[in-house]
Every structure is written in structure tokens, then in C-alpha cells.
Amino acid sequence: MYGGFRGNIVELYSMYKIVKPNVILKCVKCGQIYTPKPRLFLCPKCGSLIDVIINVEEFRWNKARERRFGVWRYRELLPIRDEVEPVTLGEGGTPLIKLRNVYERGIVDSRNVYVKFEGANPTGSFKDRGMTVGVTIAKYLGVEGVVVASTGNTAASTAAYAARAGLRCLVVLPQGGVARGKLAQALLHGAEIKEVEGSFDSALEEVLDKVLNEELSGYYPLNSFNPWRLEGQKTISYEIVDELGTTPDFVIVPVGNAGNISAIWKGFKELYELGLINDLPRLVGVQAEGAAPIATAWFRGLTEPLFIDKPTTIASAIRIGRPINWFKAMRAVKESNGFFVTVSDEDILNAMKILAKYEGIGVEPASATTLAALIKCVNEGKISRDDLVILVATGHALKDPDTVFRAIPA
Ligand code: F0G
């Protein structure tokens, strides 16, 4: 089994200075332990993905709260050494907005629902949480640039953080498959753009192949097979608990490449294991009907996804047929006693309009899947009216104006 390029001597030495001494890497499947290597993405023993494990000595909310609300408030729980100055644009610290009007108007029969509005991040999506950590590592490794495959948001975020760090940025995109706001951001921040035929899956395959074959050794990859990036994304959970002071009953998350739901579960589990919360939430992973390789497998009781070649959905951010983090995500949802749901494009557009029109929250279609899923779950009795529910609204409405114009002709 090919373990991948793990970093040259300079990078290995740099990594030692970037990452805390109490951090190890662990294979998600076979459990093999490794010392931190910047380019160890697949377990050399079994080929599975890797998790970052931090042996946290102490974390106190009071001390953390002396810092700004955002990703770096939780430094003790992040793998980066205290003396390393992060590449940051002030990411995280996003609003947790309680829905009011949809219940009162009888549109959603659930009265304890909050939207974690990730559209309020610097580039308008949750990806910034991962990139502040990922690009910080890239900068101090001394690489020339960073590279990602993307349905758009990862590209926009990587381009901005690379610009901030003074690094080159190469983004590989599915031709015609990226919403215009995201493409504009990648261009504006100076990314080099390469388009490939097919879906996001072809773009990711190209990046992963090149990384494993060491063809891109000057570039550091920041897709979600990079476990360091997911460390930033787990702070969504820390912030929810920090602000609510309790654990929600359900957290509903859109699932594409399945990295974010895995990171969110890791965040909650860490708080639980540190004794900082007494309960864990149930996770609900949402996929669009035409791009549901994990959810359809779940419905059939399978333990592996049913990959699809031509994913279709209006929610281009999650138009993914071969999610690389499927194992982590299925394990997370199972461990949490949660489940997967699919929603139709019609339901997605409807939910997007409801959030925007009745609550003033403008999200892109992928994020609207969470409200569509909530409505479905409440109707089916899977979530009850009084449950405390978080909808992770992953990206801003401005990302995809064309879909808005199609849904609501001017
Ligand atoms: N929501 C939005 C707005 C996204 O951009 C993505 C992923 C997801 C949800 C799903 O997150 O992949 O961790 O399961 N966008 C990636 C990208 C694929 O390239 O921007 P996931």
C-alpha cells in the first residue's frame, strides 16, 4: 500500500518546530501511530486516512475567553505550537442565530433551532477555519505554494490565505461546476486556475495522484485528506458549546467530501473526553438526492459508500460522487447515534428562500440542505419540536448569485 510522500528532511525538521510535542498521527482504520509528518496523508500500513491526536494537558474556558472569539481562542486544543504566529484573517467567531419567525409562522414545527452562520467568515465559508491552520503549516514548512481541488469554496479560501502568507496557489476545478462568486474570489486573490473535465472527483483525483507521485513537491496540498486542516474546522463545535453553554441535541451538517462533519464530531468528542461537556450531540449528515453516495449506502445498511460517477444537484458545493472522508464521516454519524438524510433540489431551493425571506439569513444552496433536512426530519418524527438543533450554514448566499436569479427571476 502506497503511503505517500511524507516530506523531505527540511520539511520534517520544520514540522517539528510547528507542531506541539504532545501531538501524534493515528490511522483512522488500523490505529497505527505515527510521529507528525507534513505529508503523511494515507496510512502506509492500510491506506486509510489519518487523524491528528493531541494529548491536551489542560484547557480552561475562562483562560480561552480572554482571547478573541474565533479559531485561535482554542489554542490549547489546536496542534500548533504557541510561539508560531498563525496566518489569520480573523476567521471563526461566527454568529449563532436563533430562528424566530419560521416557527411563529408555522413554516417549521421546531422552536429551538440555531443557525451557525459560517457565511460570516472572511471568505464567506467555513473553509477559512481549516485554511488558517493549513496555510500556517504550509508557510512555516517553507513550501513554494499550496494546491487544492475544489467545488469553489476551498479554492476561494485557499487563494485568500495563500495571498496573506505570500505563497503561490494552484486550484484545480471541475469545468463549469463552480459557482461564479467563488471563481471570482479565486481569481481576485491571484490563484492559478486549472480546469478539468468531469466532476470535483476528477479534480481531487488529479491532485491526490500528483501529491502521492511527488510531482507537486513544492506545493502543499490542503484538501480535506490533510488532517491538519480539519483541526481548524473542529472549532465549529467548540464555538457552539462556548456560546450555548450546553450540548445541542442535533447538529445538521451538509456532506460533500465529508471532511467537515468528521471534524465537527472530533471537536465534540474532544470536549467530551476532556470532561468539558456531559453529553454528545447526534449528527445528521445531509446529501442532495443526486449526489448521495454515503446516504444511499446508509439507508441500505451498508458500511461502505455507493460511489457515483456523475453526481447531480443544484448545490454545486456538494456535487461529489466519491467523498474521500467517507469512512470518518460514517463512523462519526454512527458513533453519535445519528443518521443521514437526502433532500431534493426543490426542497433545497425552498429552504434557501425560507431562510433568506423570513429570517434574513442568506446562504448558498449546499447550506440550505440543513433546513430542508430539518423540515423533513420533523415531519417524519425523527426530530421533535423541542429538540435543540444546530444547522451548520456553511457558505454565504453571495457565493452563488446565478442560482438565486434562476430561483427568483428578477
Ligand atoms: N457546504 C459548502 C458551502 C461547501 O463548500 C462544502 C464543501 C460543504 C458544505 C461540504 O463539506 O466537503 O467537508 O463535506 N466544499 C468543498 C470545496 C468540496 O471544494 O469547496 P465537506
Coordinates of C-alpha atoms and ligand atoms in Angstrom, one line a residue, residues 124-127 149-155 182 200 223-224 229-230 233 253-261 317-318 320 325 364 366-367 392-396, ligand 1:
G124 CA -17.7 33.5 3.2
S125 CA -17.4 29.9 4.1
F126 CA -16.3 27.5 6.9
K127 CA -13.2 26.6 4.8
A149 CA -9.1 20.6 -5.8
S150 CA -12.4 22.3 -5.2
T151 CA -16.0 22.9 -5.9
G152 CA -15.3 26.5 -5.2
N153 CA -15.2 27.5 -1.6
T154 CA -12.0 25.7 -0.8
A155 CA -10.4 27.4 -3.8
K182 CA -16.3 31.5 -5.7
F200 CA -14.9 17.5 -8.4
N223 CA -7.8 19.2 0.6
S224 CA -9.5 17.5 3.5
R229 CA -6.6 21.4 8.0
L230 CA -9.5 19.6 9.7
Q233 CA -12.6 23.1 11.2
V253 CA -24.3 19.3 8.5
P254 CA -24.2 19.3 4.7
V255 CA -21.9 16.5 3.4
G256 CA -19.8 16.6 0.3
N257 CA -16.3 15.3 0.6
A258 CA -17.3 14.6 4.2
G259 CA -14.4 16.3 6.0
N260 CA -16.4 18.9 7.8
I261 CA -18.9 16.5 9.5
A317 CA -20.6 22.8 -3.4
I318 CA -21.6 19.3 -2.5
I320 CA -19.4 15.0 -5.1
N325 CA -13.6 11.2 4.1
E364 CA -25.8 29.2 -0.6
A366 CA -25.4 23.5 0.0
S367 CA -26.1 25.2 3.3
V392 CA -24.4 24.4 10.1
A393 CA -24.9 27.0 7.3
T394 CA -21.6 26.5 5.6
G395 CA -21.5 29.2 2.9
H396 CA -22.8 32.7 2.1
Ligands
F0G1 N1 -21.1 23.4 2.3 C1 -20.3 24.1 1.5 C2 -20.8 25.5 1.2 C3 -19.1 23.6 0.9 O1 -18.4 24.4 0.1 C4 -18.8 22.3 1.1 C5 -17.6 21.7 0.5 C6 -19.6 21.5 2.0 C7 -20.7 22.1 2.6 C8 -19.3 20.1 2.3 O2 -18.2 20.0 3.2 O3 -16.8 18.5 1.8 O4 -16.3 18.8 4.2 O5 -18.3 17.5 3.4 N2 -16.9 22.2 -0.4 C9 -15.7 21.7 -0.9 C10 -15.0 22.7 -1.7 C11 -15.8 20.4 -1.5 O6 -14.2 22.4 -2.6 O7 -15.2 23.9 -1.5 P1 -17.4 18.6 3.2

